[in-house]
CSV table of C-alpha atoms and ligand atoms in Angstrom, one decimal:
chain,number,residue,atom,x,y,z
U,14,MET,CA,12.3,-1.4,20.3
U,15,SER,CA,14.5,-4.4,21.0
U,16,LEU,CA,17.9,-4.6,19.3
U,17,TYR,CA,19.5,-7.9,18.4
U,18,VAL,CA,22.9,-7.5,16.9
U,19,ILE,CA,25.3,-10.2,15.8
U,20,LEU,CA,29.0,-9.4,15.9
U,21,MET,CA,31.0,-11.5,13.4
U,22,GLY,CA,34.6,-11.7,12.6
U,23,VAL,CA,37.6,-13.9,12.8
U,24,GLN,CA,39.2,-14.6,16.2
U,25,GLY,CA,41.2,-11.6,17.2
U,26,ALA,CA,39.1,-9.1,15.2
U,27,GLY,CA,38.2,-7.3,18.5
U,28,LYS,CA,34.6,-8.6,18.8
U,29,GLY,CA,34.7,-8.9,22.6
U,30,LEU,CA,36.0,-5.4,23.1
U,31,GLN,CA,33.6,-3.8,20.7
U,32,ALA,CA,30.7,-5.8,22.2
U,33,LYS,CA,31.6,-4.2,25.6
U,34,LEU,CA,31.4,-0.7,24.0
U,35,ILE,CA,28.0,-1.5,22.4
U,36,GLU,CA,26.8,-2.9,25.7
U,37,GLU,CA,27.6,0.4,27.6
U,38,HIS,CA,26.3,2.7,24.9
U,39,PHE,CA,23.1,0.9,23.8
U,40,GLY,CA,22.3,-0.7,27.2
U,41,ILE,CA,22.0,-4.3,25.9
U,42,PRO,CA,24.2,-7.1,27.3
U,43,GLN,CA,26.8,-8.9,25.4
U,44,VAL,CA,26.1,-12.6,25.1
U,45,SER,CA,29.3,-14.5,24.2
U,46,THR,CA,28.9,-18.3,23.8
U,47,GLY,CA,32.6,-18.7,24.3
U,48,ASP,CA,32.3,-16.9,27.7
U,49,LEU,CA,29.3,-19.0,28.6
U,50,PHE,CA,31.2,-22.2,27.8
U,51,ARG,CA,34.3,-21.0,29.6
U,52,ALA,CA,32.2,-20.2,32.7
U,53,MET,CA,31.4,-24.0,32.7
U,54,ARG,CA,35.0,-24.6,33.7
U,55,ALA,CA,33.9,-24.3,37.3
U,56,ARG,CA,31.6,-27.3,36.9
U,57,THR,CA,32.7,-30.9,37.0
U,58,ASP,CA,29.6,-32.6,35.4
U,59,ASP,CA,29.9,-34.6,32.2
U,60,LEU,CA,28.5,-31.9,29.9
U,61,ALA,CA,30.9,-29.3,31.3
U,62,ARG,CA,33.9,-31.7,30.9
U,63,LYS,CA,32.9,-32.6,27.4
U,64,VAL,CA,32.6,-28.8,26.5
U,65,GLN,CA,36.1,-28.2,27.9
U,66,ASP,CA,37.6,-31.0,25.9
U,67,ILE,CA,36.0,-29.7,22.7
U,68,MET,CA,37.2,-26.1,23.3
U,69,ALA,CA,40.7,-27.1,24.1
U,70,SER,CA,40.9,-28.9,20.8
U,71,GLY,CA,39.7,-25.9,18.9
U,72,GLN,CA,36.5,-27.7,17.6
U,73,LEU,CA,33.0,-26.3,17.9
U,74,VAL,CA,30.5,-27.5,20.5
U,75,ASP,CA,27.5,-29.2,19.0
U,76,ASP,CA,24.5,-27.1,17.9
U,77,ASP,CA,21.9,-28.5,20.3
U,78,THR,CA,24.1,-27.7,23.4
U,79,THR,CA,25.0,-24.3,22.0
U,80,ASN,CA,21.4,-23.3,21.1
U,81,ALA,CA,20.1,-24.4,24.5
U,82,ILE,CA,22.6,-22.3,26.3
U,83,VAL,CA,21.7,-19.2,24.2
U,84,VAL,CA,17.9,-19.7,24.7
U,85,ASP,CA,18.5,-19.9,28.4
U,86,ARG,CA,20.6,-16.7,28.3
U,87,LEU,CA,18.0,-14.8,26.2
U,88,ALA,CA,15.3,-15.6,28.7
U,89,GLN,CA,17.1,-13.7,31.5
U,90,ALA,CA,15.7,-10.4,32.7
U,91,ASP,CA,18.6,-8.2,31.4
U,92,ALA,CA,18.2,-9.6,27.9
U,93,GLN,CA,14.6,-8.5,27.3
U,94,ASN,CA,15.5,-5.4,25.2
U,95,GLY,CA,18.0,-7.3,23.0
U,96,VAL,CA,21.5,-8.5,23.1
U,97,ILE,CA,24.8,-8.4,21.3
U,98,LEU,CA,25.7,-11.8,20.2
U,99,ASP,CA,29.4,-12.6,20.1
U,100,GLY,CA,30.5,-16.0,18.8
U,101,TYR,CA,27.0,-17.1,18.0
U,102,PRO,CA,25.6,-18.1,15.6
U,103,ARG,CA,28.6,-19.9,14.1
U,104,ASN,CA,26.8,-21.8,11.3
U,105,GLN,CA,23.5,-21.8,9.4
U,106,VAL,CA,21.8,-24.3,11.6
U,107,GLN,CA,22.4,-22.0,14.6
U,108,ALA,CA,21.4,-18.9,12.5
U,109,ALA,CA,18.1,-20.4,11.4
U,110,PHE,CA,17.4,-21.6,15.0
U,111,LEU,CA,18.1,-18.0,16.3
U,112,GLU,CA,15.9,-16.4,13.7
U,113,HIS,CA,13.0,-18.7,14.6
U,114,HIS,CA,13.5,-18.2,18.3
U,115,LEU,CA,13.6,-14.4,18.0
U,116,GLN,CA,10.5,-14.4,15.8
U,117,GLU,CA,8.6,-16.3,18.6
U,118,LYS,CA,9.7,-13.6,21.0
U,119,GLY,CA,8.4,-10.9,18.6
U,120,GLY,CA,11.9,-9.8,17.6
U,121,ARG,CA,14.4,-10.3,14.8
U,122,VAL,CA,18.1,-10.0,14.0
U,123,ASN,CA,18.4,-6.2,13.4
U,124,ALA,CA,22.0,-6.2,12.1
U,125,VAL,CA,25.1,-8.3,11.5
U,126,LEU,CA,28.3,-6.4,12.1
U,127,LEU,CA,31.1,-8.0,10.3
U,128,LEU,CA,34.5,-7.0,11.6
U,129,GLU,CA,36.9,-7.6,8.7
U,130,LEU,CA,40.5,-8.5,9.4
U,131,ASP,CA,43.5,-9.9,7.5
U,132,LEU,CA,44.0,-13.5,8.7
U,133,TYR,CA,47.7,-13.1,9.4
U,134,VAL,CA,47.0,-10.2,11.7
U,135,ALA,CA,44.2,-12.2,13.3
U,136,PHE,CA,46.7,-15.0,14.1
U,137,LYS,CA,49.1,-12.6,15.7
U,138,ARG,CA,46.4,-10.9,17.7
U,139,ALA,CA,45.3,-14.2,19.2
U,140,PHE,CA,48.7,-15.9,19.6
U,141,GLY,CA,50.3,-12.8,21.2
U,142,ARG,CA,47.5,-11.9,23.5
U,143,VAL,CA,47.8,-11.8,27.3
U,144,SER,CA,45.5,-10.1,29.9
U,145,ALA,CA,45.8,-8.6,33.4
U,146,ALA,CA,43.4,-9.2,36.3
U,147,ASP,CA,41.7,-5.9,35.7
U,148,GLY,CA,40.8,-6.9,32.2
U,149,ALA,CA,43.5,-4.9,30.4
U,150,SER,CA,44.8,-6.6,27.3
U,151,TYR,CA,48.3,-6.6,25.9
U,152,ASN,CA,49.9,-8.2,22.9
U,153,TYR,CA,53.4,-9.5,22.2
U,154,TYR,CA,53.3,-8.2,18.6
U,155,TYR,CA,51.2,-5.1,18.8
U,156,ASN,CA,50.9,-3.7,22.3
U,157,ALA,CA,53.9,-4.7,24.5
U,158,ASP,CA,54.6,-1.4,26.2
U,159,GLY,CA,55.0,-1.9,30.0
U,160,VAL,CA,55.0,-5.7,29.7
U,161,ASP,CA,58.0,-8.0,30.1
U,162,PHE,CA,57.6,-10.9,27.7
U,163,ASN,CA,59.7,-14.0,27.9
U,164,TRP,CA,59.8,-17.2,25.8
U,165,THR,CA,60.5,-19.8,28.5
U,166,PRO,CA,62.0,-23.0,27.2
U,167,ALA,CA,60.0,-26.1,28.1
U,168,ALA,CA,61.5,-29.0,29.9
U,169,GLY,CA,62.9,-31.5,27.4
U,170,SER,CA,63.4,-30.5,23.7
U,171,GLU,CA,60.2,-31.8,22.1
U,172,PHE,CA,57.9,-28.9,23.2
U,173,PRO,CA,58.1,-25.3,21.9
U,174,PRO,CA,58.9,-22.5,24.3
U,175,ARG,CA,56.1,-20.9,26.3
U,176,LEU,CA,55.2,-17.2,26.2
U,177,GLU,CA,55.2,-15.7,29.7
U,178,ALA,CA,54.4,-12.1,30.5
U,179,SER,CA,54.3,-9.8,33.5
U,180,LEU,CA,53.6,-6.2,34.1
U,181,ALA,CA,56.9,-4.3,34.3
U,182,ALA,CA,55.5,-1.9,36.9
U,183,THR,CA,53.9,-4.3,39.4
U,184,GLY,CA,55.3,-7.7,38.4
U,185,GLU,CA,51.7,-9.1,38.0
U,186,ALA,CA,51.8,-12.2,36.0
U,187,LEU,CA,49.6,-11.9,32.9
U,188,LYS,CA,47.3,-14.6,31.7
U,189,ARG,CA,47.2,-16.2,28.3
U,190,ARG,CA,44.1,-18.1,27.4
U,191,PRO,CA,45.0,-21.8,26.9
U,192,ASP,CA,43.2,-21.8,23.5
U,193,ASP,CA,45.4,-18.8,22.4
U,194,ALA,CA,48.6,-20.5,23.5
U,195,SER,CA,48.2,-23.3,21.0
U,196,ALA,CA,49.0,-22.2,17.5
U,197,ASP,CA,47.2,-25.3,16.2
U,198,ALA,CA,44.0,-24.4,18.1
U,199,ILE,CA,44.1,-20.9,16.6
U,200,ILE,CA,44.7,-22.2,13.1
U,201,LYS,CA,41.8,-24.6,13.6
U,202,ARG,CA,39.5,-21.7,14.8
U,203,ILE,CA,40.5,-19.6,11.7
U,204,ASP,CA,39.8,-22.6,9.4
U,205,THR,CA,36.5,-23.2,11.1
U,206,PHE,CA,35.7,-19.5,10.7
U,207,LEU,CA,36.4,-19.7,6.9
U,208,GLU,CA,34.6,-23.0,6.4
U,209,THR,CA,31.4,-22.4,8.4
U,210,THR,CA,31.1,-18.7,9.0
U,211,GLN,CA,31.7,-17.5,5.5
U,212,PRO,CA,28.5,-19.2,4.3
U,213,LEU,CA,26.7,-17.6,7.2
U,214,ILE,CA,27.8,-14.2,6.1
U,215,ASN,CA,26.4,-14.9,2.7
U,216,TYR,CA,23.2,-16.2,4.4
U,217,PHE,CA,22.7,-12.8,6.2
U,218,GLU,CA,23.9,-10.7,3.3
U,219,VAL,CA,21.0,-11.8,1.2
U,220,LYS,CA,18.7,-10.4,3.9
U,221,GLY,CA,20.5,-7.0,3.6
U,222,ILE,CA,21.4,-6.7,7.2
U,223,VAL,CA,25.2,-7.2,7.1
U,224,ARG,CA,27.3,-4.1,7.8
U,225,LYS,CA,31.1,-4.4,7.1
U,226,ILE,CA,33.5,-2.7,9.4
U,227,ASN,CA,37.3,-2.4,8.9
U,228,ALA,CA,38.7,-4.0,12.1
U,229,ASP,CA,42.3,-3.2,11.2
U,230,GLN,CA,42.1,0.3,12.7
U,231,SER,CA,42.4,1.7,16.2
U,232,ILE,CA,39.8,0.6,18.8
U,233,ASP,CA,38.3,4.1,18.7
U,234,ALA,CA,38.0,4.2,14.9
U,235,VAL,CA,36.3,0.8,14.8
U,236,TRP,CA,33.9,1.9,17.5
U,237,THR,CA,33.0,5.1,15.6
U,238,ASP,CA,32.2,3.0,12.5
U,239,ILE,CA,30.0,0.6,14.5
U,240,GLN,CA,28.1,3.5,16.2
U,241,ARG,CA,27.4,5.0,12.8
U,242,ALA,CA,26.2,1.6,11.5
U,243,LEU,CA,23.9,1.0,14.4
U,244,GLU,CA,22.5,4.5,14.6
U,245,ALA,CA,21.5,4.3,11.0
U,246,LEU,CA,19.2,1.4,11.7
Z,307,AMP,P1,35.2,-18.1,21.3
Z,307,AMP,O1,35.6,-17.4,22.6
Z,307,AMP,O2,34.0,-17.4,20.7
Z,307,AMP,O3,36.4,-18.2,20.4
Z,307,AMP,O4,34.8,-19.6,21.7
Z,307,AMP,C1,35.7,-20.5,22.3
Z,307,AMP,C2,35.2,-21.9,22.0
Z,307,AMP,O5,33.9,-22.1,22.5
Z,307,AMP,C3,35.1,-22.3,20.5
Z,307,AMP,O6,36.4,-22.6,20.0
Z,307,AMP,C4,34.1,-23.4,20.6
Z,307,AMP,O7,34.7,-24.6,21.0
Z,307,AMP,C5,33.2,-22.9,21.6
Z,307,AMP,N1,32.1,-22.1,21.0
Z,307,AMP,C6,31.8,-20.8,21.3
Z,307,AMP,N2,30.7,-20.4,20.6
Z,307,AMP,C7,30.3,-21.5,19.9
Z,307,AMP,C8,29.2,-21.7,19.0
Z,307,AMP,N3,28.4,-20.7,18.6
Z,307,AMP,N4,29.0,-22.9,18.5
Z,307,AMP,C9,29.8,-23.9,18.8
Z,307,AMP,N5,30.9,-23.8,19.6
Z,307,AMP,C10,31.1,-22.6,20.2
């Protein structure tokens, strides 16, 4: 049986991390539209440039472009037993498109996992987040052990200081996603989540497939709740 799971939750709710755990445990790949769009950074064509500009401003990419990139990903060999969708669908147009597309493939959306998180916590999780080359993630507010954090003043007085971080043990400079470094971009993403994703939750709730998970717990506790929800399907 194929398994199509949608992971939903505000930025910083831990969707990416939990998607990786589902991927390993259930053997279906994570499909993150954010990652697919970020991978376009390597390209210099007009579409790739347009997508980068939209992402940097915290806005959403248009539905046709987004749906097309998902159809393409779902057609790949490793996605034939299902996928975990992370960051997609983001609105009802995308949701209806996805349902129709899966129906044509003989599948359906089996579950929508909603990772619930207080929005202030969500802001700090995104704004304070930095990552190492090996994928390890740290946070200025929540997980700063072993990391040297510095607010570096910008040249001139009109820009706010920049958060820089390095591993205390090795000196490795840690990376901050450009869309996490802009408070305004994070706030826009949270606003977009509230405006467009909330109706989507209602849309799926009517179908009885939404499972609510408390995301303000340890990674392990969230994972245990997710496993329980998926195994009950
Ligand atoms: P994410 O990593 O999911 O926060 O996505 C980063 C950015 O990619 C978003 O702010 C949007 O600009 C774009 N993006 C990702 N997924 C979608 C989607 N389903 N629809 C439209 N834009 C998206």
